[in-house]
Every structure is written in C-alpha cells, then in structure tokens.
PDB file of C-alpha atoms in Angstrom:
ATOM      1  CA  MET A   1       0.000   0.000   0.000  1.00 39.00           C
ATOM      2  CA  ASN A   2       1.106   3.538  -0.676  1.00 43.00           C
ATOM      3  CA  ASN A   3       0.307   6.867   0.913  1.00 47.00           C
ATOM      4  CA  GLU A   4      -1.101   8.681  -2.107  1.00 67.00           C
ATOM      5  CA  GLN A   5      -4.085  10.934  -1.521  1.00 90.00           C
ATOM      6  CA  ILE A   6      -7.435   9.184  -1.744  1.00 95.00           C
ATOM      7  CA  ARG A   7      -9.399   9.826  -4.946  1.00 97.00           C
ATOM      8  CA  PHE A   8     -13.154  10.340  -4.858  1.00 98.00           C
ATOM      9  CA  PRO A   9     -15.223   9.121  -7.809  1.00 98.00           C
ATOM     10  CA  ALA A  10     -17.187  11.847  -9.562  1.00 98.00           C
ATOM     11  CA  PRO A  11     -20.689  12.634  -8.258  1.00 98.00           C
ATOM     12  CA  LEU A  12     -23.507  10.938 -10.109  1.00 98.00           C
ATOM     13  CA  LYS A  13     -25.727  13.042 -12.351  1.00 98.00           C
ATOM     14  CA  LYS A  14     -29.134  12.318 -13.813  1.00 98.00           C
ATOM     15  CA  GLY A  15     -28.747   9.724 -16.554  1.00 98.00           C
ATOM     16  CA  ASP A  16     -25.547   8.219 -15.167  1.00 98.00           C
ATOM     17  CA  LYS A  17     -25.349   4.441 -15.090  1.00 98.00           C
ATOM     18  CA  ILE A  18     -25.208   2.159 -12.052  1.00 99.00           C
ATOM     19  CA  ALA A  19     -24.187  -1.465 -12.618  1.00 99.00           C
ATOM     20  CA  VAL A  20     -25.612  -4.140 -10.317  1.00 99.00           C
ATOM     21  CA  CYS A  21     -23.172  -6.989  -9.641  1.00 98.00           C
ATOM     22  CA  SER A  22     -23.276  -9.996  -7.323  1.00 98.00           C
ATOM     23  CA  PRO A  23     -19.600 -10.681  -6.553  1.00 98.00           C
ATOM     24  CA  ALA A  24     -20.367 -13.105  -3.738  1.00 98.00           C
ATOM     25  CA  GLY A  25     -23.646 -14.790  -2.787  1.00 98.00           C
ATOM     26  CA  LYS A  26     -26.726 -15.452  -4.904  1.00 98.00           C
ATOM     27  CA  ILE A  27     -29.794 -13.254  -4.494  1.00 98.00           C
ATOM     28  CA  LYS A  28     -33.500 -13.490  -5.262  1.00 98.00           C
ATOM     29  CA  SER A  29     -34.270 -11.645  -8.467  1.00 98.00           C
ATOM     30  CA  ASN A  30     -37.313  -9.795  -7.092  1.00 98.00           C
ATOM     31  CA  ILE A  31     -35.116  -8.056  -4.490  1.00 98.00           C
ATOM     32  CA  VAL A  32     -32.833  -6.749  -7.214  1.00 98.00           C
ATOM     33  CA  TYR A  33     -35.707  -5.683  -9.474  1.00 98.00           C
ATOM     34  CA  ASP A  34     -37.327  -3.737  -6.612  1.00 98.00           C
ATOM     35  CA  ALA A  35     -34.037  -1.983  -5.785  1.00 98.00           C
ATOM     36  CA  VAL A  36     -33.442  -1.172  -9.452  1.00 98.00           C
ATOM     37  CA  GLU A  37     -36.837   0.547  -9.645  1.00 98.00           C
ATOM     38  CA  VAL A  38     -35.908   2.781  -6.705  1.00 98.00           C
ATOM     39  CA  LEU A  39     -32.609   3.731  -8.343  1.00 98.00           C
ATOM     40  CA  ARG A  40     -34.275   4.450 -11.684  1.00 98.00           C
ATOM     41  CA  ASN A  41     -36.730   6.729  -9.909  1.00 98.00           C
ATOM     42  CA  GLN A  42     -33.717   8.735  -8.759  1.00 98.00           C
ATOM     43  CA  GLY A  43     -32.930   9.461 -12.401  1.00 98.00           C
ATOM     44  CA  TRP A  44     -30.158   6.937 -12.893  1.00 98.00           C
ATOM     45  CA  VAL A  45     -29.830   4.284 -15.574  1.00 98.00           C
ATOM     46  CA  VAL A  46     -29.371   0.817 -14.071  1.00 98.00           C
ATOM     47  CA  GLU A  47     -27.832  -2.229 -15.728  1.00 98.00           C
ATOM     48  CA  ILE A  48     -28.099  -5.663 -14.124  1.00 99.00           C
ATOM     49  CA  MET A  49     -24.919  -7.473 -15.097  1.00 98.00           C
ATOM     50  CA  PRO A  50     -25.276 -10.854 -16.881  1.00 98.00           C
ATOM     51  CA  HIS A  51     -24.539 -13.114 -13.894  1.00 98.00           C
ATOM     52  CA  ALA A  52     -25.915 -10.917 -11.081  1.00 98.00           C
ATOM     53  CA  LEU A  53     -29.053 -13.053 -10.778  1.00 98.00           C
ATOM     54  CA  GLY A  54     -27.317 -16.380 -11.387  1.00 98.00           C
ATOM     55  CA  GLU A  55     -26.683 -19.339  -9.129  1.00 98.00           C
ATOM     56  CA  ASN A  56     -23.702 -21.617  -8.625  1.00 98.00           C
ATOM     57  CA  GLY A  57     -23.926 -23.368  -5.272  1.00 98.00           C
ATOM     58  CA  ASN A  58     -24.045 -20.584  -2.685  1.00 98.00           C
ATOM     59  CA  PHE A  59     -22.601 -18.107  -5.174  1.00 98.00           C
ATOM     60  CA  SER A  60     -24.189 -16.021  -7.912  1.00 98.00           C
ATOM     61  CA  GLY A  61     -21.879 -17.638 -10.445  1.00 98.00           C
ATOM     62  CA  THR A  62     -18.492 -19.208 -10.897  1.00 98.00           C
ATOM     63  CA  ALA A  63     -15.481 -17.120  -9.944  1.00 98.00           C
ATOM     64  CA  ASP A  64     -14.898 -16.474 -13.664  1.00 98.00           C
ATOM     65  CA  GLU A  65     -18.468 -15.252 -14.125  1.00 98.00           C
ATOM     66  CA  ARG A  66     -18.400 -12.991 -11.092  1.00 98.00           C
ATOM     67  CA  TYR A  67     -15.061 -11.558 -12.180  1.00 98.00           C
ATOM     68  CA  ALA A  68     -16.344 -11.019 -15.720  1.00 98.00           C
ATOM     69  CA  ASP A  69     -19.288  -8.958 -14.435  1.00 98.00           C
ATOM     70  CA  LEU A  70     -17.091  -6.738 -12.285  1.00 99.00           C
ATOM     71  CA  LYS A  71     -14.454  -6.358 -14.980  1.00 98.00           C
ATOM     72  CA  ALA A  72     -17.104  -5.275 -17.458  1.00 98.00           C
ATOM     73  CA  ALA A  73     -18.594  -2.797 -14.984  1.00 98.00           C
ATOM     74  CA  PHE A  74     -15.221  -1.306 -14.067  1.00 98.00           C
ATOM     75  CA  SER A  75     -14.263  -1.070 -17.744  1.00 98.00           C
ATOM     76  CA  ASP A  76     -17.448   0.604 -18.973  1.00 98.00           C
ATOM     77  CA  PRO A  77     -16.929   4.385 -19.072  1.00 98.00           C
ATOM     78  CA  GLU A  78     -20.686   4.933 -18.765  1.00 98.00           C
ATOM     79  CA  VAL A  79     -20.833   3.133 -15.401  1.00 98.00           C
ATOM     80  CA  ARG A  80     -20.299   5.599 -12.560  1.00 98.00           C
ATOM     81  CA  ALA A  81     -21.177   3.324  -9.628  1.00 99.00           C
ATOM     82  CA  ILE A  82     -21.245  -0.402  -8.905  1.00 99.00           C
ATOM     83  CA  LEU A  83     -23.931  -1.626  -6.512  1.00 99.00           C
ATOM     84  CA  CYS A  84     -23.178  -5.019  -5.014  1.00 99.00           C
ATOM     85  CA  SER A  85     -26.532  -6.756  -4.668  1.00 98.00           C
ATOM     86  CA  ARG A  86     -25.592  -8.584  -1.459  1.00 98.00           C
ATOM     87  CA  GLY A  87     -22.694  -9.987   0.541  1.00 98.00           C
ATOM     88  CA  GLY A  88     -22.302 -13.592   1.620  1.00 97.00           C
ATOM     89  CA  TYR A  89     -18.880 -14.993   0.763  1.00 97.00           C
ATOM     90  CA  GLY A  90     -16.790 -15.111  -2.388  1.00 98.00           C
ATOM     91  CA  VAL A  91     -15.172 -11.746  -3.154  1.00 98.00           C
ATOM     92  CA  VAL A  92     -11.814 -13.118  -2.025  1.00 98.00           C
ATOM     93  CA  HIS A  93     -11.874 -15.546  -4.985  1.00 98.00           C
ATOM     94  CA  ILE A  94     -11.453 -12.702  -7.476  1.00 98.00           C
ATOM     95  CA  LEU A  95      -9.448 -10.048  -5.596  1.00 98.00           C
ATOM     96  CA  ASP A  96      -6.113 -10.762  -7.267  1.00 98.00           C
ATOM     97  CA  ARG A  97      -7.595 -10.574 -10.750  1.00 98.00           C
ATOM     98  CA  LEU A  98      -9.471  -7.366  -9.945  1.00 98.00           C
ATOM     99  CA  ASN A  99      -6.264  -5.885  -8.556  1.00 98.00           C
ATOM    100  CA  LYS A 100      -4.677  -6.171 -12.003  1.00 98.00           C
ATOM    101  CA  LEU A 101      -7.326  -3.934 -13.560  1.00 98.00           C
ATOM    102  CA  PRO A 102      -6.487  -0.219 -14.000  1.00 98.00           C
ATOM    103  CA  LEU A 103      -9.183   0.879 -11.553  1.00 98.00           C
ATOM    104  CA  GLU A 104      -7.309   4.142 -10.902  1.00 97.00           C
ATOM    105  CA  ASP A 105      -7.834   5.279 -14.499  1.00 97.00           C
ATOM    106  CA  ASP A 106     -11.567   5.790 -14.019  1.00 98.00           C
ATOM    107  CA  PRO A 107     -12.608   5.662 -10.338  1.00 98.00           C
ATOM    108  CA  LYS A 108     -16.172   4.472  -9.727  1.00 98.00           C
ATOM    109  CA  TRP A 109     -18.173   4.232  -6.533  1.00 98.00           C
ATOM    110  CA  VAL A 110     -18.359   0.704  -5.097  1.00 99.00           C
ATOM    111  CA  ILE A 111     -21.365   0.228  -2.803  1.00 99.00           C
ATOM    112  CA  GLY A 112     -21.977  -2.551  -0.274  1.00 98.00           C
ATOM    113  CA  PHE A 113     -21.024  -4.092   3.063  1.00 98.00           C
ATOM    114  CA  SER A 114     -20.459  -7.447   4.780  1.00 98.00           C
ATOM    115  CA  ASP A 115     -18.306  -9.598   2.454  1.00 98.00           C
ATOM    116  CA  ILE A 116     -18.044  -6.539   0.195  1.00 98.00           C
ATOM    117  CA  SER A 117     -15.542  -5.284   2.786  1.00 98.00           C
ATOM    118  CA  ALA A 118     -12.990  -7.213   0.718  1.00 98.00           C
ATOM    119  CA  LEU A 119     -13.838  -5.034  -2.298  1.00 98.00           C
ATOM    120  CA  HIS A 120     -13.510  -1.931  -0.118  1.00 98.00           C
ATOM    121  CA  ALA A 121     -10.070  -3.181   0.870  1.00 98.00           C
ATOM    122  CA  LEU A 122      -9.165  -3.445  -2.818  1.00 98.00           C
ATOM    123  CA  MET A 123     -10.400   0.086  -3.489  1.00 98.00           C
ATOM    124  CA  SER A 124      -8.413   1.330  -0.514  1.00 97.00           C
ATOM    125  CA  ARG A 125      -5.306  -0.331  -1.942  1.00 97.00           C
ATOM    126  CA  LYS A 126      -6.000   1.611  -5.144  1.00 98.00           C
ATOM    127  CA  ASN A 127      -6.528   4.832  -3.119  1.00 97.00           C
ATOM    128  CA  ILE A 128     -10.140   5.146  -4.273  1.00 98.00           C
ATOM    129  CA  ALA A 129     -12.956   6.032  -1.880  1.00 98.00           C
ATOM    130  CA  SER A 130     -15.924   3.649  -1.672  1.00 98.00           C
ATOM    131  CA  ILE A 131     -19.212   3.431   0.209  1.00 99.00           C
ATOM    132  CA  HIS A 132     -19.882   0.973   3.028  1.00 98.00           C
ATOM    133  CA  SER A 133     -23.670   0.824   3.025  1.00 98.00           C
ATOM    134  CA  SER A 134     -26.789  -1.260   2.644  1.00 97.00           C
ATOM    135  CA  MET A 135     -27.425  -3.101  -0.600  1.00 98.00           C
ATOM    136  CA  ALA A 136     -30.418  -4.207  -2.676  1.00 98.00           C
ATOM    137  CA  ALA A 137     -32.509  -5.644   0.172  1.00 98.00           C
ATOM    138  CA  HIS A 138     -32.576  -2.269   1.887  1.00 98.00           C
ATOM    139  CA  ILE A 139     -32.518   0.020  -1.133  1.00 98.00           C
ATOM    140  CA  LYS A 140     -35.800  -1.572  -2.231  1.00 98.00           C
ATOM    141  CA  GLU A 141     -37.435   0.061   0.819  1.00 98.00           C
ATOM    142  CA  GLY A 142     -37.441   3.301  -1.130  1.00 98.00           C
ATOM    143  CA  ALA A 143     -36.057   6.819  -1.251  1.00 97.00           C
ATOM    144  CA  GLY A 144     -37.912   7.845   1.893  1.00 97.00           C
ATOM    145  CA  ASP A 145     -35.718   5.645   4.067  1.00 98.00           C
ATOM    146  CA  PRO A 146     -33.158   7.868   5.877  1.00 98.00           C
ATOM    147  CA  ASP A 147     -30.184   5.594   5.150  1.00 98.00           C
ATOM    148  CA  ASN A 148     -31.132   5.431   1.470  1.00 98.00           C
ATOM    149  CA  ARG A 149     -31.460   9.223   1.403  1.00 98.00           C
ATOM    150  CA  ASP A 150     -27.953   9.540   2.821  1.00 98.00           C
ATOM    151  CA  LEU A 151     -26.564   7.002   0.346  1.00 98.00           C
ATOM    152  CA  PHE A 152     -28.115   8.793  -2.628  1.00 98.00           C
ATOM    153  CA  ALA A 153     -26.824  12.129  -1.311  1.00 98.00           C
ATOM    154  CA  ILE A 154     -23.286  10.729  -1.099  1.00 98.00           C
ATOM    155  CA  LEU A 155     -23.550   9.481  -4.670  1.00 98.00           C
ATOM    156  CA  ARG A 156     -24.546  13.000  -5.716  1.00 98.00           C
ATOM    157  CA  GLY A 157     -21.480  14.491  -4.047  1.00 98.00           C
ATOM    158  CA  GLU A 158     -22.772  15.496  -0.617  1.00 98.00           C
ATOM    159  CA  ARG A 159     -21.069  14.627   2.660  1.00 97.00           C
ATOM    160  CA  PRO A 160     -23.275  13.458   5.543  1.00 94.00           C
ATOM    161  CA  VAL A 161     -23.240  14.163   9.247  1.00 97.00           C
ATOM    162  CA  HIS A 162     -24.349  11.120  11.223  1.00 98.00           C
ATOM    163  CA  ILE A 163     -25.668  11.741  14.742  1.00 98.00           C
ATOM    164  CA  PHE A 164     -26.397   8.848  17.085  1.00 98.00           C
ATOM    165  CA  ASP A 165     -26.958   8.083  20.754  1.00 97.00           C
ATOM    166  CA  ALA A 166     -24.121   7.722  23.228  1.00 97.00           C
ATOM    167  CA  HIS A 167     -23.445   4.482  25.122  1.00 97.00           C
ATOM    168  CA  ASP A 168     -22.409   3.881  28.714  1.00 97.00           C
ATOM    169  CA  TYR A 169     -19.081   2.367  27.611  1.00 98.00           C
ATOM    170  CA  ASP A 170     -18.110   5.269  25.325  1.00 98.00           C
ATOM    171  CA  ARG A 171     -14.677   6.850  25.749  1.00 98.00           C
ATOM    172  CA  GLN A 172     -15.098  10.536  25.095  1.00 98.00           C
ATOM    173  CA  GLY A 173     -13.004  12.700  22.811  1.00 98.00           C
ATOM    174  CA  ILE A 174     -12.873  14.499  19.477  1.00 98.00           C
ATOM    175  CA  VAL A 175     -10.536  13.188  16.807  1.00 98.00           C
ATOM    176  CA  SER A 176     -10.042  13.602  13.058  1.00 98.00           C
ATOM    177  CA  GLY A 177      -8.565  11.116  10.611  1.00 97.00           C
ATOM    178  CA  THR A 178      -9.231   8.825   7.673  1.00 97.00           C
ATOM    179  CA  LEU A 179     -12.219   6.511   8.055  1.00 98.00           C
ATOM    180  CA  ARG A 180     -11.583   2.850   7.268  1.00 98.00           C
ATOM    181  CA  GLY A 181     -13.217  -0.399   8.304  1.00 98.00           C
ATOM    182  CA  GLY A 182     -15.974  -2.894   7.658  1.00 98.00           C
ATOM    183  CA  ASN A 183     -16.809  -6.457   8.562  1.00 98.00           C
ATOM    184  CA  LEU A 184     -14.281  -7.529  11.186  1.00 98.00           C
ATOM    185  CA  ALA A 185     -13.991 -11.195  10.191  1.00 97.00           C
ATOM    186  CA  VAL A 186     -13.385 -10.269   6.538  1.00 98.00           C
ATOM    187  CA  LEU A 187     -10.822  -7.611   7.420  1.00 97.00           C
ATOM    188  CA  ALA A 188      -9.013  -9.978   9.790  1.00 96.00           C
ATOM    189  CA  GLU A 189      -8.636 -12.560   7.022  1.00 96.00           C
ATOM    190  CA  LEU A 190      -6.856  -9.930   4.908  1.00 97.00           C
ATOM    191  CA  ILE A 191      -4.236  -9.047   7.534  1.00 95.00           C
ATOM    192  CA  GLY A 192      -0.786  -9.650   6.100  1.00 93.00           C
ATOM    193  CA  THR A 193      -2.034  -9.625   2.509  1.00 97.00           C
ATOM    194  CA  PRO A 194      -1.713  -6.787  -0.028  1.00 97.00           C
ATOM    195  CA  TYR A 195      -5.344  -5.940   0.810  1.00 98.00           C
ATOM    196  CA  ASP A 196      -4.852  -5.286   4.516  1.00 97.00           C
ATOM    197  CA  LEU A 197      -7.169  -2.364   5.276  1.00 94.00           C
ATOM    198  CA  LEU A 198      -6.099  -1.939   8.903  1.00 92.00           C
ATOM    199  CA  ARG A 199      -3.731   1.015   8.771  1.00 89.00           C
ATOM    200  CA  PRO A 200      -2.225   3.286  11.424  1.00 89.00           C
ATOM    201  CA  ASP A 201      -3.746   6.750  11.937  1.00 91.00           C
ATOM    202  CA  SER A 202      -7.204   5.555  10.889  1.00 97.00           C
ATOM    203  CA  ILE A 203     -10.513   6.059  12.583  1.00 98.00           C
ATOM    204  CA  LEU A 204     -11.564   2.424  12.472  1.00 98.00           C
ATOM    205  CA  PHE A 205     -15.162   1.165  12.280  1.00 98.00           C
ATOM    206  CA  ILE A 206     -16.047  -2.507  12.679  1.00 98.00           C
ATOM    207  CA  GLU A 207     -19.146  -4.720  12.699  1.00 98.00           C
ATOM    208  CA  ASP A 208     -19.998  -8.403  12.367  1.00 98.00           C
ATOM    209  CA  VAL A 209     -22.739 -11.002  12.471  1.00 97.00           C
ATOM    210  CA  SER A 210     -23.058 -14.564  13.808  1.00 97.00           C
ATOM    211  CA  GLU A 211     -19.569 -14.636  15.344  1.00 97.00           C
ATOM    212  CA  PRO A 212     -19.083 -15.949  18.904  1.00 98.00           C
ATOM    213  CA  ILE A 213     -17.733 -13.467  21.433  1.00 98.00           C
ATOM    214  CA  TYR A 214     -14.473 -15.376  21.857  1.00 97.00           C
ATOM    215  CA  LYS A 215     -13.751 -15.261  18.122  1.00 97.00           C
ATOM    216  CA  ILE A 216     -14.185 -11.488  18.016  1.00 98.00           C
ATOM    217  CA  GLU A 217     -12.003 -11.189  21.111  1.00 98.00           C
ATOM    218  CA  ARG A 218      -9.325 -13.289  19.414  1.00 97.00           C
ATOM    219  CA  ILE A 219      -9.309 -10.899  16.448  1.00 97.00           C
ATOM    220  CA  LEU A 220      -9.051  -7.908  18.786  1.00 97.00           C
ATOM    221  CA  TYR A 221      -6.036  -9.436  20.491  1.00 97.00           C
ATOM    222  CA  GLN A 222      -4.437 -10.108  17.126  1.00 95.00           C
ATOM    223  CA  MET A 223      -4.895  -6.402  16.400  1.00 95.00           C
ATOM    224  CA  ARG A 224      -3.475  -5.487  19.805  1.00 95.00           C
ATOM    225  CA  LEU A 225      -0.424  -7.690  19.393  1.00 95.00           C
ATOM    226  CA  SER A 226       0.236  -6.321  15.911  1.00 93.00           C
ATOM    227  CA  GLY A 227       0.436  -2.808  17.365  1.00 94.00           C
ATOM    228  CA  LEU A 228      -2.580  -1.512  15.463  1.00 95.00           C
ATOM    229  CA  PHE A 229      -4.330  -0.163  18.555  1.00 96.00           C
ATOM    230  CA  ASP A 230      -1.208   1.790  19.455  1.00 96.00           C
ATOM    231  CA  ASN A 231      -1.622   3.841  16.288  1.00 95.00           C
ATOM    232  CA  ILE A 232      -5.315   4.289  15.433  1.00 97.00           C
ATOM    233  CA  ARG A 233      -6.984   7.617  16.201  1.00 98.00           C
ATOM    234  CA  GLY A 234     -10.430   6.388  17.169  1.00 98.00           C
ATOM    235  CA  LEU A 235     -12.709   3.348  17.178  1.00 98.00           C
ATOM    236  CA  ILE A 236     -16.328   3.031  16.069  1.00 98.00           C
ATOM    237  CA  VAL A 237     -17.914  -0.157  17.405  1.00 98.00           C
ATOM    238  CA  GLY A 238     -20.856  -0.959  15.166  1.00 98.00           C
ATOM    239  CA  GLN A 239     -23.471  -3.665  15.515  1.00 98.00           C
ATOM    240  CA  PHE A 240     -22.438  -7.205  16.455  1.00 98.00           C
ATOM    241  CA  THR A 241     -25.545  -9.309  16.002  1.00 98.00           C
ATOM    242  CA  ASP A 242     -26.808 -12.910  16.169  1.00 97.00           C
ATOM    243  CA  TYR A 243     -24.508 -14.215  18.895  1.00 96.00           C
ATOM    244  CA  LYS A 244     -25.007 -15.730  22.343  1.00 94.00           C
ATOM    245  CA  PRO A 245     -23.530 -14.772  25.739  1.00 94.00           C
ATOM    246  CA  ASP A 246     -20.689 -16.967  26.915  1.00 94.00           C
ATOM    247  CA  ALA A 247     -19.190 -17.879  30.291  1.00 96.00           C
ATOM    248  CA  ASN A 248     -16.854 -14.883  30.257  1.00 95.00           C
ATOM    249  CA  HIS A 249     -18.994 -12.074  28.840  1.00 96.00           C
ATOM    250  CA  ASP A 250     -22.711 -11.383  28.851  1.00 95.00           C
ATOM    251  CA  ASP A 251     -22.447  -9.308  25.712  1.00 97.00           C
ATOM    252  CA  MET A 252     -20.053  -8.194  22.991  1.00 97.00           C
ATOM    253  CA  GLU A 253     -19.853  -4.619  24.283  1.00 97.00           C
ATOM    254  CA  SER A 254     -18.434  -5.577  27.670  1.00 97.00           C
ATOM    255  CA  MET A 255     -15.797  -7.718  25.964  1.00 98.00           C
ATOM    256  CA  PHE A 256     -14.811  -4.762  23.765  1.00 98.00           C
ATOM    257  CA  ARG A 257     -14.676  -2.476  26.803  1.00 98.00           C
ATOM    258  CA  ASP A 258     -12.254  -4.815  28.554  1.00 97.00           C
ATOM    259  CA  ALA A 259     -10.130  -5.577  25.461  1.00 97.00           C
ATOM    260  CA  ILE A 260      -9.386  -1.907  24.737  1.00 97.00           C
ATOM    261  CA  ALA A 261      -9.257  -0.648  28.315  1.00 96.00           C
ATOM    262  CA  GLY A 262      -5.546   0.152  28.160  1.00 93.00           C
ATOM    263  CA  TYR A 263      -5.800   2.649  25.287  1.00 97.00           C
ATOM    264  CA  SER A 264      -6.706   6.317  25.230  1.00 97.00           C
ATOM    265  CA  PHE A 265      -8.299   6.815  21.792  1.00 98.00           C
ATOM    266  CA  PRO A 266     -11.983   7.831  21.698  1.00 98.00           C
ATOM    267  CA  VAL A 267     -14.465   4.974  21.320  1.00 98.00           C
ATOM    268  CA  ALA A 268     -18.114   5.140  20.245  1.00 98.00           C
ATOM    269  CA  PHE A 269     -20.217   2.059  21.014  1.00 98.00           C
ATOM    270  CA  ASN A 270     -23.511   0.861  19.546  1.00 97.00           C
ATOM    271  CA  VAL A 271     -23.119   2.849  16.330  1.00 98.00           C
ATOM    272  CA  PRO A 272     -25.786   1.949  13.704  1.00 98.00           C
ATOM    273  CA  VAL A 273     -23.471   0.188  11.258  1.00 98.00           C
ATOM    274  CA  GLY A 274     -23.805  -3.471  10.342  1.00 98.00           C
ATOM    275  CA  HIS A 275     -26.314  -6.241   9.720  1.00 98.00           C
ATOM    276  CA  VAL A 276     -29.283  -4.242  11.018  1.00 97.00           C
ATOM    277  CA  ASP A 277     -32.138  -2.290   9.459  1.00 97.00           C
ATOM    278  CA  HIS A 278     -30.566   1.069  10.337  1.00 98.00           C
ATOM    279  CA  ASN A 279     -27.160   0.835   8.645  1.00 98.00           C
ATOM    280  CA  ILE A 280     -25.735   4.302   8.025  1.00 98.00           C
ATOM    281  CA  PRO A 281     -23.633   4.739   4.869  1.00 98.00           C
ATOM    282  CA  LEU A 282     -19.955   5.465   5.519  1.00 98.00           C
ATOM    283  CA  ILE A 283     -17.358   6.644   3.016  1.00 98.00           C
ATOM    284  CA  GLU A 284     -14.251   4.468   3.164  1.00 98.00           C
ATOM    285  CA  GLY A 285     -11.115   6.597   2.870  1.00 98.00           C
ATOM    286  CA  ALA A 286     -12.836   9.886   3.634  1.00 98.00           C
ATOM    287  CA  PRO A 287     -11.527  12.475   6.113  1.00 97.00           C
ATOM    288  CA  VAL A 288     -13.869  12.575   9.098  1.00 98.00           C
ATOM    289  CA  THR A 289     -14.208  13.948  12.599  1.00 98.00           C
ATOM    290  CA  LEU A 290     -15.499  11.592  15.282  1.00 98.00           C
ATOM    291  CA  LYS A 291     -17.071  13.314  18.293  1.00 98.00           C
ATOM    292  CA  VAL A 292     -17.758  11.146  21.332  1.00 98.00           C
ATOM    293  CA  SER A 293     -19.507  13.604  23.595  1.00 95.00           C
ATOM    294  CA  PRO A 294     -20.668  13.752  27.228  1.00 91.00           C
ATOM    295  CA  SER A 295     -23.889  15.346  25.934  1.00 89.00           C
ATOM    296  CA  GLY A 296     -25.434  11.976  25.085  1.00 90.00           C
ATOM    297  CA  ARG A 297     -25.202  12.521  21.318  1.00 96.00           C
ATOM    298  CA  ASN A 298     -22.220  11.425  19.240  1.00 98.00           C
ATOM    299  CA  SER A 299     -21.423  12.234  15.620  1.00 98.00           C
ATOM    300  CA  ILE A 300     -19.380  11.310  12.547  1.00 98.00           C
ATOM    301  CA  ILE A 301     -18.753  14.348  10.351  1.00 98.00           C
ATOM    302  CA  PHE A 302     -17.491  13.883   6.812  1.00 98.00           C
ATOM    303  CA  HIS A 303     -15.298  16.549   5.203  1.00 95.00           C
ATOM    304  CA  LYS A 304     -14.577  17.329   1.574  1.00 84.00           C
TER     305      LYS A 304
END
C-alpha cells in the first residue's frame, strides 16, 4: 500500500449508469428488481450485469463469471457506480484478478457491506474512496428511508453528518482522521495480505454477524499484538448481532470495553453500522471527525 491521496469518484448526475453486480452470494431476483426501480426513480440508468441473478452453489456464479461482471462494470466508461446486490462470501476468490485492472484510471463508486468489505479493501489499496452501506434488500425500501437518502446524497457528491446516541461504555473525545473499516472477520482474514485495510492513523469502524464473542475477542487481540491499537486515532464499534452470551462475557460490548481498556483513543459504542435495518452509509477513505460527547449525542462528520 502507498500513501497517495485518496481519490473520490465523480458525483452521479441524472442519466448516469449504475451497474448491479453480485460478486459473492446469490440473491432473489425480485429483491434486485425492486431496488433497481428505486434507483431508476432517482434518475439513474441501471444495468443488471449478466450473472448478477445467477446461481452456482451458494454463489451467484463461478469465480470467472463474477469476475467477468465486475471487470465489465469497471471497464465501462458509462458506469459511474457499482452496486453489489448482497454480501455472503466469495469476493476473495477474485481479488487478485481485480487488482490487475487499472481501476485508478476511471474511479467508480463501489457500494456494499459485509463480504463486500474485501472489495472496499481493494479500493483502498488503489486509493479510491468507496461506500460501506446497505445493498439491494434495503434500497428496495425506497427513497424515503433515511439511510437510502444519505446514500443517494453521497452518490450526488454530498457529505453526511451522522448523529447517534451515546453508550455507557463510550470513551469521550474528538478526533479527526481517515475513516476505514468494515466487517471484522473479513478484514481480519486480509491481515498480512496486499489488501490489509487496517492502517495506522485511521478512525476504524467494525461490525460483524453470527460470530461468537471469543472469536471477536481473538481478532481484537491479534490487532493489539500487531500494534494496530497503538496507532489508530479512534474506534467506532458498530453492531455485532446474532450471537449468544458466553461464560466470560454477557455481551459483545463488555468484551470490547475490557479488550481496549488500556488505550486512550476515543471509542463510540452501539453505532448503527452493520447487519441491522438502520445501517448508516460510511465513506471508506474519507476524512472525518469523530465526536464522542458527554452530551449523550455522538457524531461522525465527513469533510470534503
């Protein structure tokens, strides 16, 4: 990875094209069609890539087919954004081939979360901003949804301010830095590879689903032992869902509190990011200010 300045894809205008790809898991076609209608109502042209609605085991297609869809979308000068229909598992199969594409020549917005964190890591390696946000299943809820409104505003070039409730375990402070993060299990699997997203001086956000508390704790200790927590500027603890208490911790938040107790960076808990209905869109690679306040209201402020 290099230290070049992050590049932001151009804002979308009316008539610009969004390509829908499924680089990981398969998805029901009606979900995609409903999301496409919402996007078209925003004034954008939408193309569903040839294998986006396919099926190959748990995947939307073979690795070759999924790569072909993304390559075509990245190579099409009319495509200004790539919406990943869903996560699942499978992006890692095609990372090396995607890395060989000249993505820097024509930066496009990549949209998604969960396993799409691996694609965000690729875009970060290329010094291109991307959007960690909900995908087709939520976009189909319509333009009136507040998270969809924020996502569409980002695509049009605006920068959001996210305000959310404080948590008892918060560590207060105000800090500015580059926002990076995503699904913790996916990011942990990329440590030590060319796609390692976990960089010093970041404001790090993390979330996950269906992971036992001890497995998340193990990843946190890997990060501690690597020295990462000695060098980040702040931590945003998103939603960790679908897990059970264990003999050592009643909940994920208390484990986090204990695992990072020896550090001084600001920490915001229970931030609405992750596998939940309210999943705020975050711009990977963007300069932000994180405010963890005693007032009971915290914020993430994006800067141009």
